């Protein structure tokens, strides 16, 4: 229902819609139904997301996000170390359909670049949310202490590098290096499907 309405209101932003949908309808619906302009909808969605979730990390700042999260929730750095189950040029289990598909190497063609610079940015709730989450992460790091977060970030980087060097080749993911499904074997290395390996 919410996804249909965000499309109806012409709100772009897959991640924003996903986060609001997962939050549940609750008190958000009456606020949205009173709005007729996509900018108002985006503002409300962004505010609700930022108020509802305890922490949102930024992929491009993964180690820093994990460092802040471990400090906030009093976790050990080792609690957030996992192996990458999806790597460029490797294989993915295609949404757990029992088959493996090749993950293409990332490329930014001129058409993709133009889209990202123009159409993607215009009226896209995800872009606004991304900036809000970055600002929130900066504020959180400032409160926790920049030096403290940098130190924890370095610990996480070292541990991640060590885990990757020592364990990446020994872990069993849902797809083998040759693109063959190995679901049962991967259940010994991963928490759920291809997460937490």
PDB file of C-alpha atoms in Angstrom:
ATOM      1  CA  UNK A   1       0.000   0.000   0.000  1.00  0.00           C
ATOM      2  CA  UNK A   2       2.673   2.517   0.929  1.00  0.00           C
ATOM      3  CA  UNK A   3       4.783   1.704  -2.110  1.00  0.00           C
ATOM      4  CA  UNK A   4       1.798   2.337  -4.347  1.00  0.00           C
ATOM      5  CA  UNK A   5       1.143   5.672  -2.713  1.00  0.00           C
ATOM      6  CA  UNK A   6       4.746   6.861  -3.015  1.00  0.00           C
ATOM      7  CA  UNK A   7       4.583   6.050  -6.707  1.00  0.00           C
ATOM      8  CA  UNK A   8       1.215   7.789  -6.944  1.00  0.00           C
ATOM      9  CA  UNK A   9       2.756  10.861  -5.317  1.00  0.00           C
ATOM     10  CA  UNK A  10       5.691  10.530  -7.748  1.00  0.00           C
ATOM     11  CA  UNK A  11       8.237  10.219  -4.944  1.00  0.00           C
ATOM     12  CA  UNK A  12      11.473   8.695  -6.250  1.00  0.00           C
ATOM     13  CA  UNK A  13      13.640   6.751  -3.828  1.00  0.00           C
ATOM     14  CA  UNK A  14      13.616   2.997  -3.471  1.00  0.00           C
ATOM     15  CA  UNK A  15      15.537   2.940  -0.177  1.00  0.00           C
ATOM     16  CA  UNK A  16      13.329   5.616   1.357  1.00  0.00           C
ATOM     17  CA  UNK A  17      10.167   3.740   0.405  1.00  0.00           C
ATOM     18  CA  UNK A  18      11.667   0.490   1.734  1.00  0.00           C
ATOM     19  CA  UNK A  19      12.607   2.023   5.090  1.00  0.00           C
ATOM     20  CA  UNK A  20       9.207   3.670   5.545  1.00  0.00           C
ATOM     21  CA  UNK A  21       7.403   0.484   4.478  1.00  0.00           C
ATOM     22  CA  UNK A  22       9.404  -1.547   7.009  1.00  0.00           C
ATOM     23  CA  UNK A  23       8.656   1.015   9.687  1.00  0.00           C
ATOM     24  CA  UNK A  24       4.974   0.244   9.308  1.00  0.00           C
ATOM     25  CA  UNK A  25       2.027   2.516   8.664  1.00  0.00           C
ATOM     26  CA  UNK A  26       1.264   3.664  12.207  1.00  0.00           C
ATOM     27  CA  UNK A  27       1.284   7.413  12.755  1.00  0.00           C
ATOM     28  CA  UNK A  28       2.814   8.142   9.345  1.00  0.00           C
ATOM     29  CA  UNK A  29      -0.321   7.521   7.275  1.00  0.00           C
ATOM     30  CA  UNK A  30      -2.446  10.447   8.509  1.00  0.00           C
ATOM     31  CA  UNK A  31       0.480  12.826   7.938  1.00  0.00           C
ATOM     32  CA  UNK A  32       0.984  11.578   4.378  1.00  0.00           C
ATOM     33  CA  UNK A  33      -2.661  11.599   3.392  1.00  0.00           C
ATOM     34  CA  UNK A  34      -2.896  15.320   4.194  1.00  0.00           C
ATOM     35  CA  UNK A  35      -0.059  16.107   1.786  1.00  0.00           C
ATOM     36  CA  UNK A  36      -0.533  16.714  -1.908  1.00  0.00           C
ATOM     37  CA  UNK A  37       2.972  17.816  -2.912  1.00  0.00           C
ATOM     38  CA  UNK A  38       5.829  15.298  -3.381  1.00  0.00           C
ATOM     39  CA  UNK A  39       8.323  17.589  -1.563  1.00  0.00           C
ATOM     40  CA  UNK A  40       6.124  17.535   1.570  1.00  0.00           C
ATOM     41  CA  UNK A  41       5.835  13.765   1.380  1.00  0.00           C
ATOM     42  CA  UNK A  42       9.617  13.395   1.053  1.00  0.00           C
ATOM     43  CA  UNK A  43      10.220  15.684   4.036  1.00  0.00           C
ATOM     44  CA  UNK A  44       7.826  13.728   6.243  1.00  0.00           C
ATOM     45  CA  UNK A  45       9.235  10.384   5.123  1.00  0.00           C
ATOM     46  CA  UNK A  46      12.790  11.528   5.808  1.00  0.00           C
ATOM     47  CA  UNK A  47      11.890  12.902   9.246  1.00  0.00           C
ATOM     48  CA  UNK A  48      10.010   9.744  10.203  1.00  0.00           C
ATOM     49  CA  UNK A  49      12.866   7.499   9.097  1.00  0.00           C
ATOM     50  CA  UNK A  50      15.453   9.524  11.020  1.00  0.00           C
ATOM     51  CA  UNK A  51      13.291   9.476  14.174  1.00  0.00           C
ATOM     52  CA  UNK A  52      12.306   5.803  13.948  1.00  0.00           C
ATOM     53  CA  UNK A  53      15.606   4.031  13.320  1.00  0.00           C
ATOM     54  CA  UNK A  54      18.215   3.950  16.091  1.00  0.00           C
ATOM     55  CA  UNK A  55      21.073   3.938  13.636  1.00  0.00           C
ATOM     56  CA  UNK A  56      21.515   4.049   9.871  1.00  0.00           C
ATOM     57  CA  UNK A  57      24.962   3.444   8.427  1.00  0.00           C
ATOM     58  CA  UNK A  58      26.405   4.690   5.156  1.00  0.00           C
ATOM     59  CA  UNK A  59      27.802   2.072   2.775  1.00  0.00           C
ATOM     60  CA  UNK A  60      30.493   4.404   1.439  1.00  0.00           C
ATOM     61  CA  UNK A  61      31.578   4.946   5.047  1.00  0.00           C
ATOM     62  CA  UNK A  62      31.106   1.329   6.166  1.00  0.00           C
ATOM     63  CA  UNK A  63      33.993   1.010   8.627  1.00  0.00           C
ATOM     64  CA  UNK A  64      33.239   4.392  10.169  1.00  0.00           C
ATOM     65  CA  UNK A  65      29.548   3.490  10.458  1.00  0.00           C
ATOM     66  CA  UNK A  66      30.382   0.153  12.073  1.00  0.00           C
ATOM     67  CA  UNK A  67      32.810   1.862  14.461  1.00  0.00           C
ATOM     68  CA  UNK A  68      30.145   4.329  15.587  1.00  0.00           C
ATOM     69  CA  UNK A  69      27.575   1.542  15.921  1.00  0.00           C
ATOM     70  CA  UNK A  70      29.863  -0.632  18.064  1.00  0.00           C
ATOM     71  CA  UNK A  71      30.582   2.301  20.369  1.00  0.00           C
ATOM     72  CA  UNK A  72      26.914   3.259  20.652  1.00  0.00           C
ATOM     73  CA  UNK A  73      25.762  -0.268  21.405  1.00  0.00           C
ATOM     74  CA  UNK A  74      28.813  -1.334  23.399  1.00  0.00           C
ATOM     75  CA  UNK A  75      29.745  -4.085  20.958  1.00  0.00           C
ATOM     76  CA  UNK A  76      33.187  -5.525  20.395  1.00  0.00           C
ATOM     77  CA  UNK A  77      34.848  -4.767  17.034  1.00  0.00           C
ATOM     78  CA  UNK A  78      34.880  -8.523  16.329  1.00  0.00           C
ATOM     79  CA  UNK A  79      31.062  -8.531  16.510  1.00  0.00           C
ATOM     80  CA  UNK A  80      30.799  -6.713  13.160  1.00  0.00           C
ATOM     81  CA  UNK A  81      33.415  -8.563  11.121  1.00  0.00           C
ATOM     82  CA  UNK A  82      31.910 -10.596   8.265  1.00  0.00           C
ATOM     83  CA  UNK A  83      33.099 -11.847   4.899  1.00  0.00           C
ATOM     84  CA  UNK A  84      31.773 -10.532   1.617  1.00  0.00           C
ATOM     85  CA  UNK A  85      29.496 -13.080  -0.038  1.00  0.00           C
ATOM     86  CA  UNK A  86      28.963 -10.893  -3.101  1.00  0.00           C
ATOM     87  CA  UNK A  87      32.000  -9.716  -5.013  1.00  0.00           C
ATOM     88  CA  UNK A  88      32.330  -8.210  -8.447  1.00  0.00           C
ATOM     89  CA  UNK A  89      33.069 -10.993 -10.928  1.00  0.00           C
ATOM     90  CA  UNK A  90      31.798 -13.673  -8.515  1.00  0.00           C
ATOM     91  CA  UNK A  91      28.377 -15.319  -8.259  1.00  0.00           C
ATOM     92  CA  UNK A  92      25.120 -14.590  -6.428  1.00  0.00           C
ATOM     93  CA  UNK A  93      22.388 -17.076  -5.595  1.00  0.00           C
ATOM     94  CA  UNK A  94      19.750 -15.067  -7.511  1.00  0.00           C
ATOM     95  CA  UNK A  95      17.432 -14.304  -4.619  1.00  0.00           C
ATOM     96  CA  UNK A  96      17.782 -17.797  -3.154  1.00  0.00           C
ATOM     97  CA  UNK A  97      16.236 -19.483  -6.202  1.00  0.00           C
ATOM     98  CA  UNK A  98      18.676 -22.390  -6.164  1.00  0.00           C
ATOM     99  CA  UNK A  99      20.742 -21.103  -9.092  1.00  0.00           C
ATOM    100  CA  UNK A 100      23.773 -18.869  -9.394  1.00  0.00           C
ATOM    101  CA  UNK A 101      24.221 -15.822 -11.606  1.00  0.00           C
ATOM    102  CA  UNK A 102      27.426 -13.967 -12.392  1.00  0.00           C
ATOM    103  CA  UNK A 103      27.868 -10.578 -10.695  1.00  0.00           C
ATOM    104  CA  UNK A 104      29.106  -8.236 -13.419  1.00  0.00           C
ATOM    105  CA  UNK A 105      32.096  -6.032 -12.803  1.00  0.00           C
ATOM    106  CA  UNK A 106      30.880  -2.527 -11.998  1.00  0.00           C
ATOM    107  CA  UNK A 107      31.152  -0.030 -14.814  1.00  0.00           C
ATOM    108  CA  UNK A 108      29.981   3.539 -15.071  1.00  0.00           C
ATOM    109  CA  UNK A 109      29.082   4.200 -18.668  1.00  0.00           C
ATOM    110  CA  UNK A 110      28.554   7.780 -19.897  1.00  0.00           C
ATOM    111  CA  UNK A 111      24.767   7.180 -19.896  1.00  0.00           C
ATOM    112  CA  UNK A 112      24.822   5.982 -16.279  1.00  0.00           C
ATOM    113  CA  UNK A 113      27.000   8.957 -15.300  1.00  0.00           C
ATOM    114  CA  UNK A 114      24.541  11.394 -16.924  1.00  0.00           C
ATOM    115  CA  UNK A 115      21.616   9.707 -15.179  1.00  0.00           C
ATOM    116  CA  UNK A 116      23.336   9.852 -11.790  1.00  0.00           C
ATOM    117  CA  UNK A 117      24.233  13.522 -12.235  1.00  0.00           C
ATOM    118  CA  UNK A 118      20.808  14.654 -13.448  1.00  0.00           C
ATOM    119  CA  UNK A 119      17.656  12.523 -13.391  1.00  0.00           C
ATOM    120  CA  UNK A 120      18.648  10.459 -10.351  1.00  0.00           C
ATOM    121  CA  UNK A 121      19.178  13.542  -8.188  1.00  0.00           C
ATOM    122  CA  UNK A 122      16.027  15.436  -9.161  1.00  0.00           C
ATOM    123  CA  UNK A 123      13.209  14.870  -6.636  1.00  0.00           C
ATOM    124  CA  UNK A 124      14.828  11.685  -5.338  1.00  0.00           C
ATOM    125  CA  UNK A 125      14.063  11.033  -1.693  1.00  0.00           C
ATOM    126  CA  UNK A 126      17.063   8.698  -1.414  1.00  0.00           C
ATOM    127  CA  UNK A 127      19.487  11.496  -2.255  1.00  0.00           C
ATOM    128  CA  UNK A 128      17.988  13.694   0.466  1.00  0.00           C
ATOM    129  CA  UNK A 129      17.958  10.803   2.934  1.00  0.00           C
ATOM    130  CA  UNK A 130      21.587  10.003   2.062  1.00  0.00           C
ATOM    131  CA  UNK A 131      22.639  13.554   2.932  1.00  0.00           C
ATOM    132  CA  UNK A 132      20.603  13.482   6.158  1.00  0.00           C
ATOM    133  CA  UNK A 133      22.112  10.151   7.223  1.00  0.00           C
ATOM    134  CA  UNK A 134      25.638  11.418   6.463  1.00  0.00           C
ATOM    135  CA  UNK A 135      25.001  14.513   8.571  1.00  0.00           C
ATOM    136  CA  UNK A 136      23.597  12.343  11.364  1.00  0.00           C
ATOM    137  CA  UNK A 137      26.653  10.066  11.236  1.00  0.00           C
ATOM    138  CA  UNK A 138      28.949  13.115  11.420  1.00  0.00           C
ATOM    139  CA  UNK A 139      27.020  14.406  14.451  1.00  0.00           C
ATOM    140  CA  UNK A 140      27.156  10.984  16.134  1.00  0.00           C
ATOM    141  CA  UNK A 141      30.913  10.764  15.554  1.00  0.00           C
ATOM    142  CA  UNK A 142      31.349  14.247  16.994  1.00  0.00           C
ATOM    143  CA  UNK A 143      29.434  13.246  20.144  1.00  0.00           C
ATOM    144  CA  UNK A 144      31.333   9.957  20.524  1.00  0.00           C
ATOM    145  CA  UNK A 145      34.652  11.683  19.905  1.00  0.00           C
ATOM    146  CA  UNK A 146      36.418  11.814  16.544  1.00  0.00           C
ATOM    147  CA  UNK A 147      39.638  10.251  17.879  1.00  0.00           C
ATOM    148  CA  UNK A 148      37.731   7.455  19.585  1.00  0.00           C
ATOM    149  CA  UNK A 149      35.779   6.631  16.412  1.00  0.00           C
ATOM    150  CA  UNK A 150      38.927   6.818  14.263  1.00  0.00           C
ATOM    151  CA  UNK A 151      40.703   4.416  16.615  1.00  0.00           C
ATOM    152  CA  UNK A 152      37.775   1.968  16.479  1.00  0.00           C
ATOM    153  CA  UNK A 153      37.611   2.358  12.680  1.00  0.00           C
ATOM    154  CA  UNK A 154      41.284   1.368  12.432  1.00  0.00           C
ATOM    155  CA  UNK A 155      40.652  -1.676  14.653  1.00  0.00           C
ATOM    156  CA  UNK A 156      37.765  -2.765  12.436  1.00  0.00           C
ATOM    157  CA  UNK A 157      39.820  -2.275   9.250  1.00  0.00           C
ATOM    158  CA  UNK A 158      42.666  -4.391  10.669  1.00  0.00           C
ATOM    159  CA  UNK A 159      40.309  -7.124  11.856  1.00  0.00           C
ATOM    160  CA  UNK A 160      38.422  -7.129   8.549  1.00  0.00           C
ATOM    161  CA  UNK A 161      41.647  -7.393   6.571  1.00  0.00           C
ATOM    162  CA  UNK A 162      42.841 -10.239   8.823  1.00  0.00           C
ATOM    163  CA  UNK A 163      39.517 -12.103   8.541  1.00  0.00           C
ATOM    164  CA  UNK A 164      39.475 -11.706   4.764  1.00  0.00           C
ATOM    165  CA  UNK A 165      43.065 -12.909   4.372  1.00  0.00           C
ATOM    166  CA  UNK A 166      42.608 -15.875   6.696  1.00  0.00           C
ATOM    167  CA  UNK A 167      39.016 -16.947   6.088  1.00  0.00           C
ATOM    168  CA  UNK A 168      37.678 -15.738   2.711  1.00  0.00           C
ATOM    169  CA  UNK A 169      38.959 -18.800   0.847  1.00  0.00           C
ATOM    170  CA  UNK A 170      37.748 -21.194   3.551  1.00  0.00           C
ATOM    171  CA  UNK A 171      34.195 -19.853   3.882  1.00  0.00           C
ATOM    172  CA  UNK A 172      31.421 -21.504   1.902  1.00  0.00           C
ATOM    173  CA  UNK A 173      28.929 -19.143   0.293  1.00  0.00           C
ATOM    174  CA  UNK A 174      25.631 -20.081  -1.413  1.00  0.00           C
ATOM    175  CA  UNK A 175      27.479 -20.108  -4.759  1.00  0.00           C
ATOM    176  CA  UNK A 176      30.887 -21.651  -5.379  1.00  0.00           C
ATOM    177  CA  UNK A 177      33.699 -19.797  -7.143  1.00  0.00           C
ATOM    178  CA  UNK A 178      32.672 -21.747 -10.282  1.00  0.00           C
ATOM    179  CA  UNK A 179      29.034 -20.646 -10.069  1.00  0.00           C
ATOM    180  CA  UNK A 180      27.577 -23.864  -8.667  1.00  0.00           C
ATOM    181  CA  UNK A 181      24.889 -23.720  -5.931  1.00  0.00           C
ATOM    182  CA  UNK A 182      26.061 -25.013  -2.542  1.00  0.00           C
ATOM    183  CA  UNK A 183      23.253 -23.967  -0.201  1.00  0.00           C
ATOM    184  CA  UNK A 184      23.640 -26.737   2.385  1.00  0.00           C
ATOM    185  CA  UNK A 185      27.383 -26.205   2.632  1.00  0.00           C
ATOM    186  CA  UNK A 186      26.935 -22.436   3.011  1.00  0.00           C
ATOM    187  CA  UNK A 187      24.665 -22.916   6.023  1.00  0.00           C
ATOM    188  CA  UNK A 188      27.779 -23.867   8.014  1.00  0.00           C
ATOM    189  CA  UNK A 189      29.516 -20.561   7.169  1.00  0.00           C
ATOM    190  CA  UNK A 190      26.663 -18.025   7.075  1.00  0.00           C
ATOM    191  CA  UNK A 191      24.016 -16.971   9.621  1.00  0.00           C
ATOM    192  CA  UNK A 192      21.160 -16.606   7.173  1.00  0.00           C
ATOM    193  CA  UNK A 193      21.424 -17.356   3.435  1.00  0.00           C
ATOM    194  CA  UNK A 194      24.409 -15.197   2.354  1.00  0.00           C
ATOM    195  CA  UNK A 195      24.390 -12.809   5.328  1.00  0.00           C
ATOM    196  CA  UNK A 196      26.884 -12.861   8.170  1.00  0.00           C
ATOM    197  CA  UNK A 197      29.367 -15.224   6.542  1.00  0.00           C
TER     198      UNK A 197
END
